[in-house]
Short mmCIF file of C-alpha atoms and ligand atoms in Angstrom, two decimals:
data_model
loop_
_atom_site.label_atom_id
_atom_site.label_comp_id
_atom_site.label_asym_id
_atom_site.label_seq_id
_atom_site.Cartn_x
_atom_site.Cartn_y
_atom_site.Cartn_z
CA MET A 1 115.81 121.64 104.70
CA LYS A 2 115.34 122.01 108.46
CA ALA A 3 116.46 119.22 110.76
CA TYR A 4 113.88 116.73 111.95
CA ASP A 5 113.87 113.68 114.11
CA TYR A 6 112.76 110.35 112.69
CA HIS A 7 110.71 107.89 114.77
CA LYS A 8 110.15 104.24 113.86
CA PRO A 9 107.32 102.64 115.83
CA HIS A 10 106.46 98.97 115.25
CA THR A 11 102.81 98.92 116.28
CA VAL A 12 99.81 101.18 115.77
CA LYS A 13 99.59 101.80 119.49
CA GLU A 14 103.25 102.80 119.67
CA ALA A 15 102.77 105.15 116.69
CA ILE A 16 99.80 106.87 118.32
CA ASP A 17 101.64 107.16 121.64
CA ILE A 18 104.74 108.66 120.04
CA MET A 19 102.61 111.06 118.00
CA GLY A 20 100.71 112.10 121.13
CA GLY A 21 103.93 113.16 122.85
CA LEU A 22 105.32 115.26 119.99
CA GLU A 23 104.90 118.80 118.77
CA ASN A 24 104.92 119.61 115.06
CA ALA A 25 105.02 115.99 113.91
CA LYS A 26 103.85 114.27 110.75
CA TYR A 27 103.24 110.66 109.79
CA ILE A 28 105.25 109.36 106.88
CA ALA A 29 104.55 106.12 104.99
CA GLY A 30 106.19 105.66 101.57
CA GLY A 31 107.19 109.31 101.72
CA THR A 32 106.57 110.00 98.03
CA ASP A 33 104.41 112.99 98.91
CA VAL A 34 106.03 113.91 102.24
CA MET A 35 109.65 113.84 101.01
CA VAL A 36 108.77 115.98 97.99
CA LEU A 37 107.01 118.57 100.18
CA LEU A 38 109.95 118.55 102.59
CA ARG A 39 112.50 119.04 99.85
CA GLN A 40 110.43 121.85 98.38
CA GLY A 41 110.25 123.48 101.81
CA LYS A 42 106.45 123.38 101.79
CA ILE A 43 106.31 121.59 105.13
CA ASN A 44 108.71 121.89 108.04
CA PRO A 45 107.91 119.25 110.63
CA ALA A 46 110.25 118.81 113.60
CA ASN A 47 109.42 115.10 113.71
CA LEU A 48 108.48 112.39 111.25
CA VAL A 49 106.70 109.31 112.60
CA SER A 50 107.26 106.48 110.14
CA LEU A 51 104.56 103.89 109.54
CA ARG A 52 106.80 101.76 107.34
CA ASN A 53 107.71 99.27 110.04
CA VAL A 54 104.21 98.77 111.41
CA ALA A 55 103.55 95.21 110.21
CA GLU A 56 99.91 95.15 111.30
CA ILE A 57 98.94 97.82 108.73
CA SER A 58 100.88 96.25 105.86
CA ARG A 59 98.68 93.21 105.30
CA ILE A 60 95.85 92.21 102.98
CA ASP A 61 93.10 90.05 104.56
CA THR A 62 90.47 88.44 102.36
CA GLN A 63 87.77 87.36 104.79
CA ASN A 64 84.27 88.82 104.29
CA GLY A 65 85.28 91.08 101.47
CA ILE A 66 88.72 92.50 101.89
CA ARG A 67 90.74 94.54 104.32
CA ILE A 68 93.73 96.31 102.83
CA GLY A 69 96.25 97.77 105.27
CA ALA A 70 97.04 101.47 104.83
CA GLY A 71 100.72 100.57 104.50
CA VAL A 72 100.20 98.23 101.54
CA THR A 73 102.10 99.53 98.49
CA HIS A 74 100.61 100.17 95.07
CA THR A 75 102.85 97.42 93.65
CA GLN A 76 101.40 94.91 96.12
CA ILE A 77 97.84 95.94 95.24
CA ALA A 78 98.38 95.93 91.48
CA ASN A 79 99.96 92.45 91.64
CA ASN A 80 97.41 90.90 94.02
CA GLU A 81 95.39 88.28 92.10
CA PHE A 82 92.38 88.50 94.43
CA ILE A 83 92.16 92.28 94.04
CA ARG A 84 92.67 92.08 90.26
CA GLU A 85 89.78 89.66 89.98
CA HIS A 86 87.28 90.98 92.54
CA TYR A 87 88.20 94.65 92.89
CA SER A 88 89.65 95.31 89.45
CA ALA A 89 89.15 99.09 89.57
CA LEU A 90 91.52 99.30 92.54
CA ALA A 91 94.18 97.21 90.81
CA ASP A 92 93.79 99.51 87.78
CA GLY A 93 94.25 102.61 89.95
CA ALA A 94 97.21 101.34 91.97
CA GLY A 95 98.84 100.06 88.78
CA VAL A 96 98.95 103.50 87.15
CA VAL A 97 100.34 105.58 90.03
CA GLY A 98 103.58 107.33 89.03
CA SER A 99 106.22 104.80 88.07
CA LYS A 100 107.52 101.43 89.13
CA GLN A 101 109.88 103.06 91.64
CA ILE A 102 107.07 105.16 93.12
CA ARG A 103 104.63 102.23 93.32
CA ASN A 104 107.26 100.10 95.08
CA VAL A 105 107.21 102.39 98.12
CA ALA A 106 104.07 104.55 97.90
CA THR A 107 101.09 103.30 99.90
CA ILE A 108 97.33 103.37 99.50
CA GLY A 109 97.02 105.04 102.91
CA GLY A 110 99.35 107.84 101.82
CA ASN A 111 97.47 108.28 98.55
CA ILE A 112 94.14 108.76 100.33
CA CYS A 113 95.48 110.81 103.28
CA ASN A 114 97.35 113.13 100.92
CA ALA A 115 93.93 113.73 99.32
CA ALA A 116 95.03 115.12 95.96
CA PRO A 117 92.11 115.81 93.57
CA SER A 118 93.92 113.45 91.17
CA ALA A 119 94.68 110.57 93.58
CA ASP A 120 94.46 107.43 91.46
CA THR A 121 93.13 105.07 94.14
CA ALA A 122 90.40 107.45 95.36
CA CYS A 123 87.78 106.86 92.66
CA PRO A 124 88.24 103.08 92.81
CA LEU A 125 87.71 103.14 96.60
CA LEU A 126 84.62 105.33 96.19
CA VAL A 127 82.91 102.98 93.73
CA LEU A 128 83.84 99.96 95.85
CA ASP A 129 82.03 101.45 98.89
CA ALA A 130 85.28 101.34 100.87
CA GLU A 131 85.50 102.53 104.46
CA ALA A 132 88.63 103.89 106.12
CA VAL A 133 89.54 102.32 109.46
CA ILE A 134 90.95 104.99 111.74
CA ALA A 135 92.83 104.46 115.00
CA GLY A 136 93.45 107.07 117.66
CA LYS A 137 93.92 107.49 121.39
CA SER A 138 90.27 106.73 122.08
CA GLY A 139 90.08 103.61 119.94
CA GLU A 140 88.99 102.67 116.44
CA ARG A 141 86.34 104.10 114.18
CA GLN A 142 85.26 103.48 110.61
CA VAL A 143 84.31 106.16 108.08
CA PRO A 144 83.19 105.79 104.44
CA VAL A 145 86.02 107.01 102.19
CA ASP A 146 83.45 109.36 100.64
CA ASP A 147 83.17 111.18 103.99
CA PHE A 148 86.82 110.74 104.87
CA ILE A 149 88.10 112.79 101.92
CA VAL A 150 87.10 116.37 102.69
CA GLY A 151 88.96 118.51 100.17
CA PRO A 152 92.40 119.05 98.66
CA SER A 153 94.93 117.81 101.27
CA GLN A 154 92.11 117.58 103.80
CA VAL A 155 90.84 114.40 105.41
CA ALA A 156 88.68 113.65 108.43
CA LEU A 157 91.50 112.78 110.83
CA GLU A 158 91.63 114.15 114.36
CA LYS A 159 95.00 115.11 115.84
CA GLY A 160 97.23 112.06 116.24
CA GLU A 161 94.92 109.67 114.44
CA LEU A 162 96.09 107.43 111.64
CA VAL A 163 94.45 105.22 109.06
CA THR A 164 95.11 101.53 109.64
CA GLY A 165 93.39 100.27 106.52
CA PHE A 166 90.41 100.12 104.21
CA VAL A 167 87.58 97.61 104.31
CA ILE A 168 85.59 96.76 101.19
CA PRO A 169 82.52 94.51 101.14
CA ALA A 170 82.27 91.35 99.06
CA PHE A 171 80.31 91.81 95.85
CA GLY A 172 78.88 88.72 94.19
CA ASP A 173 79.99 87.32 90.88
CA ARG A 174 77.63 89.64 88.98
CA THR A 175 79.87 92.60 89.70
CA GLY A 176 82.71 94.12 87.74
CA SER A 177 84.65 97.35 88.09
CA ALA A 178 87.16 99.45 86.19
CA TYR A 179 89.18 102.65 86.53
CA ILE A 180 90.33 104.62 83.52
CA LYS A 181 93.09 107.19 83.99
CA HIS A 182 92.98 109.58 81.11
CA ALA A 183 96.44 111.11 80.79
CA ARG A 184 98.76 112.27 78.07
CA ARG A 185 101.36 109.67 78.91
CA LEU A 186 101.12 106.12 80.22
CA ALA A 187 103.55 106.72 83.09
CA MET A 188 104.64 109.57 85.34
CA ASP A 189 101.68 111.76 84.60
CA LEU A 190 98.75 112.96 86.64
CA PRO A 191 95.35 112.32 85.07
CA ILE A 192 93.48 114.88 82.96
CA LEU A 193 90.53 112.94 84.24
CA GLY A 194 89.96 109.72 86.14
CA ILE A 195 86.75 107.67 86.03
CA ALA A 196 85.88 104.59 88.03
CA VAL A 197 82.75 102.49 87.63
CA ARG A 198 81.38 99.49 89.48
CA ALA A 199 78.43 97.66 87.98
CA THR A 200 76.36 94.93 89.58
CA VAL A 201 74.05 93.48 86.94
CA LYS A 202 71.29 90.95 86.38
CA ILE A 203 71.33 88.90 83.23
CA GLY A 204 68.12 87.63 81.63
CA GLY A 205 69.89 85.32 79.22
CA ALA A 206 73.06 83.33 79.59
CA GLN A 207 76.30 84.80 80.91
CA ALA A 208 78.14 83.07 78.07
CA ALA A 209 76.11 85.06 75.53
CA CYS A 210 77.16 88.31 77.23
CA ARG A 211 80.72 87.12 77.19
CA ASP A 212 80.47 86.49 73.45
CA ALA A 213 79.14 90.02 72.92
CA PHE A 214 82.61 91.34 73.71
CA LYS A 215 84.06 89.42 70.76
CA LEU A 216 82.32 91.96 68.51
CA THR A 217 84.40 94.90 67.38
CA ASP A 218 81.78 97.64 67.24
CA VAL A 219 80.70 99.20 70.52
CA SER A 220 77.12 99.71 69.41
CA ASP A 221 76.91 96.05 68.32
CA ILE A 222 78.20 94.97 71.73
CA VAL A 223 75.60 97.08 73.52
CA LYS A 224 72.81 95.79 71.27
CA ARG A 225 73.78 92.19 72.05
CA LEU A 226 73.83 92.89 75.78
CA GLU A 227 70.44 94.58 75.45
CA ALA A 228 69.09 91.55 73.59
CA GLU A 229 70.32 89.35 76.46
CA GLY A 230 68.32 91.53 78.85
CA LEU A 231 71.26 92.82 80.88
CA VAL A 232 69.90 94.99 83.70
CA LEU A 233 72.03 97.50 85.62
CA GLU A 234 71.03 96.71 89.20
CA ASP A 235 73.49 98.81 91.10
CA VAL A 236 76.00 101.17 89.53
CA ARG A 237 78.63 103.45 91.05
CA VAL A 238 80.43 106.18 89.17
CA ALA A 239 83.27 108.30 90.59
CA MET A 240 85.23 111.06 88.89
CA SER A 241 88.53 112.73 89.74
CA VAL A 242 90.07 116.04 88.70
CA VAL A 243 86.61 117.48 87.98
CA ALA A 244 86.15 118.94 91.47
CA PRO A 245 88.35 119.92 94.45
CA ARG A 246 88.12 116.26 95.51
CA PRO A 247 87.21 112.97 93.82
CA VAL A 248 83.40 112.76 93.74
CA ARG A 249 80.64 110.29 93.04
CA ALA A 250 78.15 111.00 90.26
CA ARG A 251 75.14 110.21 92.42
CA LYS A 252 72.49 111.31 89.97
CA ALA A 253 73.94 109.09 87.27
CA GLU A 254 74.09 106.20 89.73
CA GLU A 255 70.44 106.75 90.63
CA ALA A 256 69.39 107.01 86.98
CA ALA A 257 71.08 103.71 86.15
CA LYS A 258 69.20 101.69 88.75
CA GLY A 259 67.07 98.94 87.22
CA LYS A 260 67.60 100.04 83.61
CA THR A 261 68.14 97.54 80.85
CA ILE A 262 71.35 98.44 79.08
CA SER A 263 71.03 100.24 75.75
CA GLU A 264 72.91 102.85 73.78
CA LYS A 265 70.39 105.44 74.91
CA VAL A 266 70.83 104.54 78.58
CA LEU A 267 74.63 104.70 78.27
CA GLU A 268 74.44 108.10 76.56
CA GLU A 269 72.14 109.36 79.29
CA LEU A 270 74.38 108.16 82.10
CA GLY A 271 77.35 109.89 80.51
CA GLU A 272 75.36 113.11 80.10
CA ILE A 273 74.19 113.06 83.71
CA ALA A 274 77.67 112.31 85.08
CA ALA A 275 79.08 115.16 82.97
CA SER A 276 76.43 117.53 84.31
CA GLU A 277 77.54 116.59 87.84
CA SER A 278 81.19 117.39 87.09
CA LYS A 279 82.63 120.83 87.72
CA PRO A 280 85.95 120.78 85.91
CA ARG A 281 88.23 123.79 85.59
CA ASP A 282 90.67 124.85 82.90
CA SER A 283 94.22 123.84 83.66
CA PHE A 284 97.36 123.20 81.65
CA ARG A 285 96.46 119.50 81.58
CA GLY A 286 93.14 120.08 79.89
CA GLU A 287 90.34 122.56 79.39
CA ALA A 288 87.07 122.36 81.28
CA TRP A 289 84.92 121.69 78.22
CA TYR A 290 87.23 118.87 77.15
CA ARG A 291 87.22 117.27 80.58
CA ARG A 292 83.45 117.43 80.74
CA ASP A 293 83.11 115.87 77.31
CA MET A 294 85.51 113.10 78.29
CA VAL A 295 83.41 112.33 81.38
CA LYS A 296 80.68 111.19 78.97
CA VAL A 297 83.02 109.07 76.91
CA LEU A 298 84.88 107.47 79.78
CA THR A 299 81.82 106.77 81.93
CA LYS A 300 80.44 104.70 79.10
CA ARG A 301 83.74 102.94 78.49
CA ALA A 302 84.37 102.19 82.15
CA LEU A 303 80.84 100.80 82.49
CA LEU A 304 81.30 98.50 79.51
CA LYS A 305 84.72 97.48 80.78
CA SER A 306 83.17 96.59 84.16
CA ILE A 307 80.55 94.45 82.47
CA GLU A 308 83.16 92.81 80.29
CA ARG A 309 85.15 91.86 83.35
CA MET A 310 82.05 90.59 85.11
CA THR A 311 81.38 88.20 82.21
CA GLY A 312 84.95 86.98 82.48
CA ALA A 313 85.56 88.00 78.87
CA SER A 314 88.89 89.63 79.58
CA SER A 315 91.55 89.19 82.15
CA MET A 316 93.07 92.35 83.57
CA VAL A 317 94.18 94.63 80.79
CA ALA A 318 95.35 98.16 81.43
CA PRO A 319 92.23 99.96 80.22
CA SER A 320 94.17 102.90 78.85
CA ARG A 321 95.71 100.59 76.31
CA LEU A 322 92.63 98.60 75.50
CA TRP A 323 90.38 101.46 74.59
CA MET B 1 121.86 114.73 116.26
CA LYS B 2 123.60 111.94 114.34
CA LYS B 3 122.43 108.34 114.58
CA GLU B 4 124.22 105.14 113.72
CA ILE B 5 122.73 102.76 111.17
CA THR B 6 123.84 99.38 109.86
CA PHE B 7 122.94 98.01 106.46
CA THR B 8 124.28 95.93 103.60
CA LEU B 9 125.63 97.89 100.65
CA ASN B 10 126.73 95.98 97.55
CA ASN B 11 127.29 92.83 99.63
CA GLU B 12 129.26 94.52 102.40
CA GLU B 13 128.07 95.46 105.84
CA VAL B 14 128.25 99.20 106.43
CA ILE B 15 128.01 100.97 109.78
CA VAL B 16 127.67 104.72 109.38
CA GLU B 17 126.60 107.82 111.26
CA VAL B 18 123.76 109.64 109.58
CA ASP B 19 121.63 112.72 110.10
CA PRO B 20 117.94 111.65 110.21
CA LYS B 21 117.03 114.27 107.63
CA TRP B 22 119.27 112.79 104.95
CA THR B 23 117.97 110.86 102.00
CA LEU B 24 119.63 107.67 100.81
CA ILE B 25 121.17 109.47 97.81
CA HIS B 26 122.83 112.00 100.10
CA LEU B 27 124.44 109.18 102.08
CA LEU B 28 125.59 107.41 98.93
CA ARG B 29 127.00 110.36 97.02
CA GLU B 30 128.12 112.89 99.61
CA VAL B 31 129.20 110.66 102.48
CA LEU B 32 130.18 107.30 101.00
CA GLU B 33 131.35 108.98 97.78
CA LEU B 34 129.62 106.49 95.54
CA THR B 35 128.84 108.96 92.79
CA GLY B 36 127.66 106.42 90.21
CA THR B 37 124.11 107.06 91.38
CA LYS B 38 122.98 110.34 89.82
CA GLU B 39 120.62 113.00 91.05
CA GLY B 40 118.47 114.59 88.36
CA CYS B 41 115.29 116.10 89.72
CA GLY B 42 115.49 115.21 93.41
CA VAL B 43 111.72 114.66 93.61
CA GLY B 44 110.99 111.24 92.14
CA GLU B 45 110.31 112.24 88.55
CA CYS B 46 113.40 111.20 86.59
CA GLY B 47 114.72 107.91 87.99
CA ALA B 48 118.41 108.86 87.62
CA CYS B 49 118.81 108.05 91.33
CA THR B 50 117.35 104.53 91.11
CA VAL B 51 118.91 101.93 93.42
CA ILE B 52 117.66 98.52 94.52
CA VAL B 53 116.52 98.12 98.13
CA ASP B 54 115.60 94.58 99.24
CA GLY B 55 115.08 93.59 95.62
CA GLU B 56 112.87 96.53 94.58
CA ALA B 57 113.86 99.52 92.45
CA VAL B 58 113.34 102.75 94.40
CA ASN B 59 114.14 106.44 94.00
CA SER B 60 117.03 107.07 96.42
CA CYS B 61 116.24 110.82 96.35
CA LEU B 62 112.94 110.14 98.20
CA TYR B 63 114.20 107.38 100.48
CA PRO B 64 114.65 108.50 104.10
CA VAL B 65 118.07 107.36 105.25
CA MET B 66 116.65 106.11 108.56
CA GLU B 67 114.66 103.45 106.66
CA VAL B 68 117.86 101.93 105.29
CA GLU B 69 118.65 100.33 108.68
CA GLY B 70 118.87 96.56 108.26
CA LYS B 71 118.14 96.67 104.52
CA THR B 72 120.12 95.41 101.55
CA VAL B 73 121.03 98.15 99.08
CA ALA B 74 122.47 97.63 95.61
CA THR B 75 123.92 100.52 93.58
CA ILE B 76 125.53 100.66 90.15
CA GLU B 77 128.97 100.30 91.77
CA GLY B 78 128.13 96.74 92.80
CA VAL B 79 126.71 95.55 89.50
CA ALA B 80 129.98 94.48 87.80
CA LEU B 81 131.97 91.58 89.26
CA PRO B 82 134.77 92.53 91.70
CA ASP B 83 137.38 91.69 89.00
CA GLY B 84 135.84 94.33 86.75
CA THR B 85 133.92 91.99 84.42
CA LEU B 86 130.81 93.87 83.38
CA HIS B 87 127.33 92.55 84.09
CA PRO B 88 125.49 91.34 80.94
CA ILE B 89 123.15 94.35 81.22
CA GLN B 90 126.09 96.77 81.23
CA GLN B 91 127.73 94.93 78.34
CA ALA B 92 124.52 95.01 76.32
CA PHE B 93 124.04 98.75 76.92
CA ILE B 94 127.55 99.40 75.55
CA GLU B 95 127.21 97.15 72.51
CA ASN B 96 123.73 98.32 71.63
CA ASN B 97 124.17 102.08 72.09
CA GLY B 98 121.93 102.10 75.14
CA VAL B 99 124.21 104.86 76.47
CA GLN B 100 124.64 108.33 75.03
CA CYS B 101 125.37 111.08 77.57
CA GLY B 102 125.15 108.49 80.33
CA TYR B 103 123.28 110.53 82.90
CA CYS B 104 120.27 108.21 83.02
CA THR B 105 122.33 105.04 82.58
CA SER B 106 123.00 104.03 86.19
CA GLY B 107 119.32 104.36 87.00
CA MET B 108 118.25 102.56 83.83
CA ILE B 109 120.56 99.66 84.58
CA MET B 110 119.33 99.39 88.17
CA SER B 111 115.69 99.36 86.97
CA ALA B 112 116.57 96.77 84.33
CA LYS B 113 118.40 94.66 86.91
CA ALA B 114 115.50 94.78 89.37
CA LEU B 115 113.25 93.57 86.55
CA LEU B 116 115.51 90.80 85.23
CA ASP B 117 116.32 89.54 88.74
CA LYS B 118 112.59 88.86 89.16
CA LYS B 119 111.71 87.88 85.64
CA SER B 120 114.30 86.41 83.31
CA ASP B 121 112.10 86.53 80.22
CA PRO B 122 110.14 89.80 80.23
CA THR B 123 107.94 90.95 77.35
CA GLU B 124 108.67 94.27 75.68
CA ASP B 125 105.69 95.70 77.55
CA GLU B 126 107.09 94.54 80.88
CA ILE B 127 110.46 96.06 80.03
CA ARG B 128 108.84 99.38 79.15
CA THR B 129 106.84 99.31 82.41
CA GLY B 130 110.03 98.36 84.27
CA ILE B 131 111.80 101.53 83.06
CA SER B 132 108.70 103.74 83.08
CA GLY B 133 110.17 105.77 85.95
CA ASN B 134 113.45 106.45 84.16
CA ILE B 135 113.69 109.42 81.85
CA CYS B 136 116.27 109.44 79.06
CA ARG B 137 116.71 112.66 77.09
CA CYS B 138 119.12 111.17 74.54
CA THR B 139 118.38 107.72 73.19
CA GLY B 140 114.66 107.72 72.48
CA TYR B 141 114.47 104.50 74.56
CA VAL B 142 114.53 102.05 71.61
CA GLN B 143 118.18 101.11 72.07
CA ILE B 144 117.65 100.86 75.80
CA VAL B 145 114.76 98.42 75.43
CA GLU B 146 116.80 96.42 72.92
CA SER B 147 119.79 96.39 75.25
CA ILE B 148 117.66 94.93 78.02
CA GLN B 149 116.24 92.33 75.63
CA LEU B 150 119.75 91.36 74.55
CA ALA B 151 120.90 91.12 78.17
CA ALA B 152 117.89 88.96 79.06
CA GLU B 153 118.69 86.57 76.21
CA ARG B 154 122.33 86.25 77.25
CA MET B 155 121.52 85.85 80.94
CA LYS B 156 119.23 82.90 80.18
CA LYS B 157 122.13 80.98 78.67
C1 FAD C 1 107.10 111.35 90.75
C2 FAD C 1 105.77 111.15 91.41
C3 FAD C 1 104.68 110.71 90.66
C4 FAD C 1 103.43 110.52 91.25
N1 FAD C 1 102.41 110.07 90.49
C5 FAD C 1 101.19 109.88 91.04
C6 FAD C 1 100.11 109.39 90.25
O1 FAD C 1 100.26 109.13 89.06
N2 FAD C 1 98.91 109.21 90.87
C7 FAD C 1 98.73 109.47 92.19
O2 FAD C 1 97.63 109.28 92.68
N3 FAD C 1 99.74 109.91 92.96
C8 FAD C 1 100.96 110.13 92.42
N4 FAD C 1 101.99 110.60 93.20
C9 FAD C 1 101.74 110.95 94.60
C10 FAD C 1 102.11 109.86 95.63
O3 FAD C 1 103.05 108.96 95.11
C11 FAD C 1 100.89 109.09 96.09
O4 FAD C 1 99.94 109.96 96.63
C12 FAD C 1 101.27 108.01 97.12
O5 FAD C 1 100.27 107.03 97.19
C13 FAD C 1 101.49 108.56 98.52
O6 FAD C 1 101.77 107.48 99.38
P1 FAD C 1 103.00 107.49 100.38
O7 FAD C 1 102.93 106.22 101.15
O8 FAD C 1 104.25 107.77 99.68
O9 FAD C 1 102.58 108.73 101.28
P2 FAD C 1 103.44 109.70 102.21
O10 FAD C 1 104.16 110.68 101.39
O11 FAD C 1 104.22 108.92 103.19
O12 FAD C 1 102.23 110.42 102.98
C14 FAD C 1 101.29 111.23 102.31
C15 FAD C 1 100.38 111.91 103.34
O13 FAD C 1 99.56 110.98 103.99
C16 FAD C 1 99.83 110.95 105.40
N5 FAD C 1 99.74 109.54 105.76
C17 FAD C 1 100.36 108.50 105.15
N6 FAD C 1 99.95 107.33 105.65
C18 FAD C 1 99.05 107.63 106.62
C19 FAD C 1 98.26 106.83 107.51
N7 FAD C 1 98.30 105.48 107.50
N8 FAD C 1 97.41 107.46 108.36
C20 FAD C 1 97.35 108.83 108.38
N9 FAD C 1 98.07 109.62 107.56
C21 FAD C 1 98.90 109.04 106.69
C22 FAD C 1 101.15 111.63 105.59
O14 FAD C 1 101.25 112.27 106.84
C23 FAD C 1 101.13 112.63 104.45
O15 FAD C 1 100.38 113.76 104.80
C24 FAD C 1 103.26 110.79 92.64
C25 FAD C 1 104.36 111.22 93.39
C26 FAD C 1 105.61 111.40 92.80
C27 FAD C 1 106.76 111.85 93.63
S1 FES C 2 116.72 112.35 91.24
FE1 FES C 2 115.46 110.84 92.11
S2 FES C 2 113.94 110.63 90.64
FE2 FES C 2 115.07 112.30 89.86
S1 FES C 3 121.78 108.68 77.69
FE1 FES C 3 121.55 110.80 78.06
S2 FES C 3 119.79 110.83 79.33
FE2 FES C 3 119.85 108.80 78.70
#
């Protein structure tokens, strides 16, 4: 490993200034991607600029939606009651990154800026309409995460810029979300497939009746009950990871869901459309045909899980274990 | 280009010269000669290198040494009492066959300690999540989980 110098700024401004004066420098947050790349000799920076001591990007603010600092760790996100309740998909995603030790230091900013096709917080941020807040020499700008992630290891950052955090709007109490990481093991494994869904719904009947639907044990019975209660999918988001060079939204499926009353047929259709929008490849973690088939299955499950959470039927349960 | 850092290691203040490119495990094993902490994979996958920094279990193989400044670090060497009396977690691992070859054991015990320090009465699920970053090739984990349960019971008393 080549020698490098290690800089520890305490403010965003200081970080940008230090970065501006250095050649061949890289930001480091939790270091769980950077340190691995360094040790493998895949990167050789002369300088690391640490964001770990920048307090202003390590906070969670819950006014008008939420603002999550880029330096917030996955452990902090997964344990945050407000996020678990209102932005469940993100708590799901952060809660299944790597292992306890990794989550204790790895940050959401690092996960998004590293831009792996399998990044576990990417799909949740996409379905939650999150925007990345970026700071640079010339000030601050805000970019939807969907535009921020460009491709594998590629994000829309100009030289010297850093992400200070992510802002997510407030969704009313008719919204639920979920992320399902489909992997061979519950820990220390990258997903074969990741699916996040957010659903904002309108209920004809009583919310309590929808809640009761989830006491049934057969999925088709649950859907029939919800259909009978006139549950309408007002606004749905679907995002998929590991089916393309970057995590992507299934926009056609989202569009098709708009205004539909829930039914088995509608759920099947949404899964089919999302699968048709995926472009998975064969890899040792799973074959393309299998991934595509699982898009159908998991889109449906994540949608039902979102609705279940919206009705308040279940508290946070790791979806991989529930289903 | 050495730099001086100060931190607390197993309840003692340490002042040491480090190279900024070191990781915490390098400082512990190669410089301070505390070889109880093991290195397995060196890239965050196995947990053999687990130590506790400011109350949280972390992989010392990925921890930049420059971030240790001002922090409180606990390693396996500081887990037993100074007179040699073993910690209840260590005792339980011995009695319950939580140790076979021993390579994963320091890391397992540090993960278990980080968990029990926060939560004295964890569920089996919480224990399994607590050690989810620690690979053991020998035991099959059952005895390890039971050892932690036994330690938790004894520590409550
Ligand atoms: C054993 C192991 C298991 C893992 N398992 C998973 C997993 O299951 N799921 C998953 O998604 N990931 C996993 N990862 C990858 C990694 O832990 C995550 O991507 C993590 O969130 C990265 O965060 P970090 O703070 O450690 O980033 P760092 O390594 O510090 O940085 C990552 C990249 O982002 C840049 N960066 C960081 N913060 C900022 C910022 N604020 N502004 C601009 N650029 C920034 C850095 O320059 C670097 O390019 C795993 C890694 C390891 C070692
Ligand atoms: S040596 Fe650190 S996790 Fe394997
Ligand atoms: S006892 Fe041998 S690896 Fe765990």
